[in-house]
Short mmCIF file of C-alpha atoms and ligand atoms in Angstrom, two decimals:
data_model
loop_
_atom_site.label_atom_id
_atom_site.label_comp_id
_atom_site.label_asym_id
_atom_site.label_seq_id
_atom_site.Cartn_x
_atom_site.Cartn_y
_atom_site.Cartn_z
CA UNK A 13 0.00 0.00 0.00
CA UNK A 14 1.31 3.41 -0.97
CA UNK A 15 -0.08 6.69 0.40
CA UNK A 16 -0.43 9.98 -1.43
CA UNK A 17 -0.54 13.31 0.33
CA UNK A 18 -1.62 16.68 -1.05
CA UNK A 19 -1.62 19.69 1.29
CA UNK A 20 -5.15 20.75 2.21
CA UNK A 21 -4.60 24.45 1.65
CA UNK A 22 -2.31 27.09 0.19
CA UNK A 23 1.01 25.72 1.39
CA UNK A 24 3.73 23.35 0.22
CA UNK A 25 3.80 19.67 1.19
CA UNK A 26 6.14 18.44 3.94
CA UNK A 27 9.45 16.80 3.09
CA UNK A 28 8.54 13.36 1.83
CA UNK A 29 11.02 11.34 3.88
CA UNK A 30 10.25 13.05 7.19
CA UNK A 31 6.50 12.89 6.59
CA UNK A 32 6.68 9.22 5.65
CA UNK A 33 8.54 8.47 8.89
CA UNK A 34 5.97 10.43 10.91
CA UNK A 35 3.03 8.66 9.25
CA UNK A 36 4.68 5.26 9.67
CA UNK A 37 5.04 5.85 13.40
CA UNK A 38 1.57 7.33 13.94
CA UNK A 39 -0.38 4.85 11.81
CA UNK A 40 1.44 1.93 13.42
CA UNK A 41 1.00 3.10 17.01
CA UNK A 42 -2.58 4.37 16.69
CA UNK A 43 -4.12 1.90 14.24
CA UNK A 44 -1.57 -0.88 13.64
CA UNK A 45 -1.49 0.07 9.94
CA UNK A 46 1.63 -0.48 7.85
CA UNK A 47 2.33 0.83 4.36
CA UNK A 48 5.12 0.79 1.77
CA UNK A 49 5.73 4.36 0.63
CA UNK A 50 4.23 7.78 1.18
CA UNK A 51 4.41 10.28 -1.68
CA UNK A 52 3.96 14.02 -1.20
CA UNK A 53 2.57 16.04 -4.09
CA UNK A 54 2.48 19.83 -4.50
CA UNK A 55 -0.87 21.31 -5.42
CA UNK A 56 -0.67 22.77 -8.91
CA UNK A 57 -2.18 26.23 -9.34
CA UNK A 58 -4.71 25.11 -11.96
CA UNK A 59 -8.41 24.18 -12.16
CA UNK A 60 -10.30 23.85 -8.87
CA UNK A 61 -7.25 24.55 -6.77
CA UNK A 62 -6.61 27.74 -8.75
CA UNK A 63 -10.22 28.74 -8.09
CA UNK A 64 -9.66 28.14 -4.37
CA UNK A 65 -6.46 30.24 -4.43
CA UNK A 66 -8.20 33.12 -6.18
CA UNK A 67 -11.36 32.99 -4.08
CA UNK A 68 -9.45 32.77 -0.80
CA UNK A 69 -7.07 35.62 -1.74
CA UNK A 70 -4.06 33.26 -1.52
CA UNK A 71 -3.05 33.23 -5.18
CA UNK A 72 -0.24 35.78 -5.14
CA UNK A 73 1.26 34.53 -1.89
CA UNK A 74 1.16 30.91 -3.08
CA UNK A 75 2.78 31.72 -6.45
CA UNK A 76 5.45 33.72 -4.66
CA UNK A 77 6.01 30.78 -2.32
CA UNK A 78 6.40 28.40 -5.27
CA UNK A 79 8.74 30.75 -7.16
CA UNK A 80 10.88 31.47 -4.10
CA UNK A 81 11.20 27.74 -3.45
CA UNK A 82 12.44 27.08 -7.01
CA UNK A 83 14.94 24.22 -6.85
CA UNK A 84 17.13 23.53 -9.93
CA UNK A 85 17.60 19.93 -8.74
CA UNK A 86 13.82 19.48 -8.77
CA UNK A 87 13.62 21.07 -12.24
CA UNK A 88 16.08 18.45 -13.45
CA UNK A 89 13.71 15.66 -12.34
CA UNK A 90 10.30 16.91 -13.52
CA UNK A 91 8.23 14.16 -15.09
CA UNK A 92 7.79 15.90 -18.49
CA UNK A 93 11.47 15.11 -19.10
CA UNK A 94 10.84 11.38 -19.24
CA UNK A 95 7.10 10.83 -19.78
CA UNK A 96 4.49 11.96 -22.25
CA UNK A 97 0.76 12.33 -21.69
CA UNK A 98 -1.67 10.99 -24.30
CA UNK A 99 -5.29 12.16 -24.39
CA UNK A 100 -8.30 10.02 -25.39
CA UNK A 101 -8.04 11.30 -28.99
CA UNK A 102 -4.34 10.58 -29.32
CA UNK A 103 -3.06 14.14 -28.85
CA UNK A 104 0.30 14.36 -27.06
CA UNK A 105 1.01 16.59 -24.09
CA UNK A 106 4.10 17.17 -21.97
CA UNK A 107 2.16 16.10 -18.87
CA UNK A 108 -1.36 15.62 -17.52
CA UNK A 109 -1.42 19.19 -16.23
CA UNK A 110 -0.72 20.56 -19.71
CA UNK A 111 -3.42 18.25 -21.01
CA UNK A 112 -5.89 19.71 -18.49
CA UNK A 113 -4.86 23.18 -19.66
CA UNK A 114 -5.12 22.21 -23.34
CA UNK A 115 -1.45 22.96 -24.01
CA UNK A 116 -0.37 20.25 -26.49
CA UNK A 117 3.21 19.44 -27.39
CA UNK A 118 3.96 22.08 -29.98
CA UNK A 119 7.68 22.79 -30.13
CA UNK A 120 8.85 20.97 -33.22
CA UNK A 121 7.76 17.51 -32.10
CA UNK A 122 4.82 15.39 -33.27
CA UNK A 123 1.65 16.33 -31.42
CA UNK A 124 -0.29 13.10 -32.11
CA UNK A 125 0.32 9.48 -31.15
CA UNK A 126 0.06 8.39 -34.81
CA UNK A 127 3.26 10.35 -35.54
CA UNK A 128 5.00 9.13 -32.38
CA UNK A 129 8.71 9.84 -32.80
CA UNK A 130 10.72 9.20 -29.61
CA UNK A 131 13.86 10.88 -30.95
CA UNK A 132 12.11 14.12 -31.82
CA UNK A 133 10.05 13.99 -28.65
CA UNK A 134 13.20 13.50 -26.59
CA UNK A 135 14.55 16.74 -28.01
CA UNK A 136 11.37 18.80 -27.92
CA UNK A 137 11.10 22.02 -25.99
CA UNK A 138 8.64 21.50 -23.15
CA UNK A 139 5.71 23.90 -23.01
CA UNK A 140 5.96 25.66 -19.67
CA UNK A 141 3.72 28.15 -17.89
CA UNK A 142 3.47 29.52 -14.35
CA UNK A 143 1.92 26.27 -13.06
CA UNK A 144 5.28 24.55 -13.70
CA UNK A 145 6.58 26.24 -10.55
CA UNK A 146 4.45 23.65 -8.75
CA UNK A 147 6.77 20.91 -10.07
CA UNK A 148 10.00 22.73 -9.27
CA UNK A 149 9.34 24.08 -5.76
CA UNK A 150 11.18 22.67 -2.76
CA UNK A 151 11.75 18.94 -3.11
CA UNK A 152 9.83 19.02 -6.38
CA UNK A 153 6.69 17.14 -7.28
CA UNK A 154 5.63 14.54 -9.78
CA UNK A 155 3.09 11.72 -9.92
CA UNK A 156 5.74 9.69 -8.07
CA UNK A 157 6.06 12.23 -5.27
CA UNK A 158 9.06 14.45 -4.61
CA UNK A 159 11.96 14.35 -7.07
CA UNK A 160 14.83 15.94 -5.12
CA UNK A 161 15.92 15.88 -1.51
CA UNK B 759 0.62 54.83 8.24
CA UNK B 760 -2.53 52.85 9.16
CA UNK B 761 -0.73 50.17 11.11
CA UNK B 762 2.81 49.40 12.24
CA UNK B 763 2.64 45.83 10.93
CA UNK B 764 2.31 45.00 7.21
CA UNK B 765 2.39 41.36 6.01
CA UNK B 766 4.60 42.27 3.04
CA UNK B 767 7.24 43.65 5.43
CA UNK B 768 8.12 40.05 6.31
CA UNK B 769 9.67 39.80 2.84
CA UNK B 770 11.92 42.75 3.68
CA UNK B 771 13.54 40.96 6.60
CA UNK B 772 16.78 40.50 4.64
CA UNK B 773 17.14 44.29 4.43
CA UNK B 774 18.36 44.10 8.01
CA UNK B 775 21.59 42.80 6.49
CA UNK B 776 22.25 46.19 4.92
CA UNK B 777 23.07 47.79 8.24
CA UNK B 778 25.64 45.18 9.22
CA UNK B 779 26.29 42.37 6.73
CA UNK B 780 28.67 40.48 9.00
CA UNK B 781 26.28 40.25 11.95
CA UNK B 782 23.38 39.45 9.62
CA UNK B 783 25.27 36.56 8.03
CA UNK B 784 26.30 35.21 11.40
CA UNK B 785 22.71 35.40 12.61
CA UNK B 786 21.38 33.68 9.48
CA UNK B 787 23.98 30.91 9.67
CA UNK B 788 23.04 30.34 13.32
CA UNK B 789 19.31 30.53 12.52
CA UNK B 790 19.58 27.94 9.73
CA UNK B 791 21.63 25.63 11.94
CA UNK B 792 19.09 25.91 14.77
CA UNK B 793 16.17 24.93 12.52
CA UNK B 794 17.95 22.07 10.74
CA UNK B 795 17.02 18.48 11.60
CA UNK B 796 18.90 17.44 14.74
CA UNK B 797 17.90 15.68 17.95
CA UNK B 798 14.52 17.33 17.26
CA UNK B 799 12.86 17.07 13.86
CA UNK B 800 12.27 20.16 11.69
CA UNK B 801 8.56 19.68 12.36
CA UNK B 802 9.02 19.71 16.15
CA UNK B 803 11.21 22.81 15.92
CA UNK B 804 8.61 24.62 13.83
CA UNK B 805 5.98 23.83 16.50
CA UNK B 806 8.26 25.19 19.24
CA UNK B 807 8.86 28.31 17.13
CA UNK B 808 5.11 28.69 16.68
CA UNK B 809 4.55 28.55 20.44
CA UNK B 810 7.38 31.02 21.11
CA UNK B 811 6.02 33.32 18.38
CA UNK B 812 2.78 33.51 20.39
CA UNK B 813 4.65 34.05 23.64
CA UNK B 814 6.61 36.98 22.17
CA UNK B 815 3.51 38.01 20.18
CA UNK B 816 5.32 38.58 16.91
CA UNK B 817 2.82 38.66 14.02
CA UNK B 818 5.57 38.03 11.46
CA UNK B 819 6.72 34.91 13.29
CA UNK B 820 3.14 33.71 13.81
CA UNK B 821 2.56 34.08 10.05
CA UNK B 822 5.84 32.39 9.11
CA UNK B 823 5.63 29.50 11.60
CA UNK B 824 1.95 28.78 10.99
CA UNK B 825 2.90 28.25 7.37
CA UNK B 826 6.08 26.37 8.31
CA UNK B 827 4.21 24.08 10.72
CA UNK B 828 1.63 23.22 8.05
CA UNK B 829 4.39 22.63 5.52
CA UNK B 830 6.28 20.37 7.93
CA UNK B 831 3.17 18.23 8.31
CA UNK B 832 1.64 19.44 11.59
CA UNK B 833 -2.12 19.68 11.87
CA UNK B 834 -4.31 22.34 13.45
CA UNK B 835 -4.83 20.28 16.64
CA UNK B 836 -1.08 20.04 17.23
CA UNK B 837 -0.60 23.71 16.45
CA UNK B 838 -3.41 24.70 18.80
CA UNK B 839 -1.85 22.62 21.60
CA UNK B 840 1.49 24.36 20.96
CA UNK B 841 -0.21 27.76 21.38
CA UNK B 842 -1.81 26.51 24.62
CA UNK B 843 1.64 25.54 25.90
CA UNK B 844 2.79 29.14 25.28
CA UNK B 845 -0.38 30.40 26.95
CA UNK B 846 0.05 28.12 29.98
CA UNK B 847 3.67 29.15 30.49
CA UNK B 848 2.84 32.84 30.16
CA UNK B 849 -0.09 32.50 32.55
CA UNK B 850 1.85 30.23 34.89
CA UNK B 851 4.75 32.68 34.95
CA UNK B 852 2.40 35.46 36.07
CA UNK B 853 0.82 33.27 38.69
CA UNK B 854 4.17 32.00 39.97
CA UNK B 855 5.16 35.62 40.60
CA UNK B 856 2.23 35.72 42.97
CA UNK B 857 4.66 34.08 45.40
CA UNK B 858 6.67 37.35 45.31
CA UNK B 859 3.49 39.24 46.06
CA UNK B 860 2.75 36.94 49.01
CA UNK B 861 6.32 37.24 50.30
CA UNK B 862 6.18 41.04 50.23
CA UNK B 863 2.68 41.15 51.70
CA UNK B 864 3.71 38.71 54.48
CA UNK B 865 6.70 40.84 55.34
CA UNK B 866 4.67 44.05 55.43
CA UNK B 867 1.76 42.64 57.37
CA UNK B 868 1.47 42.34 61.13
S1 SF4 C 451 3.60 21.15 -15.15
FE1 SF4 C 451 5.34 21.95 -16.31
S2 SF4 C 451 7.17 21.24 -15.23
FE2 SF4 C 451 5.44 20.06 -14.45
S3 SF4 C 451 5.47 18.18 -15.67
FE3 SF4 C 451 4.07 19.62 -16.68
S4 SF4 C 451 5.30 20.72 -18.16
FE4 SF4 C 451 6.70 19.70 -16.76
#
């Protein structure tokens, strides 16, 4: 069993290793529950979470927090560097977030699965926007949890 | 000036280094070392800082260590208990000084 943790609010997730150790201890002592890994994931400033940030007046502070926590080591491990996201109609995206935002791969690489070309895709320029700061803040974030220590 | 405290002033903290770079750097090096993982975890230290922030009633520190505590994985129950610890010590310290009052009163009374 693996656990996933998203912060419930406008703040960054805890350090994955420390949080995993804390959860291991608490879940074992309180409920006798054991698990394999705990992954922490940063909330991306898009969709419903973006609405929450705007409505609660936290948007600017959260974006500043993400930008100030920019970590080059995390940027080196973001998932768009080694995965591709494919939508139901075969369109290619750098990641699921870009798919949600309707930002297809569009920097000189095929944008549809029928033209799949790993070499070109490996050398494409990734489409980035402000939400990418969510992947590069602190210990970084991907679907597999943090990417840097 | 409507108020002495502005949230955005917290971001200007580093400007204190302009007056004396050497002391500022020494303070920051010490500060970072204090809050690094040691015999206590970073999370526990953030909770202590949160309690102390309430004891010294610093709105900047309350802001910073509320956020830090959440980001280190503490929940609102733990944070509330930390504030109660600060409250109990502050209140207890006042009450314990009542002994001084009793000593003086005893001495003055017939
Ligand atoms: S949000 Fe940006 S940085 Fe993160 S995986 Fe997608 S493209 Fe890469």
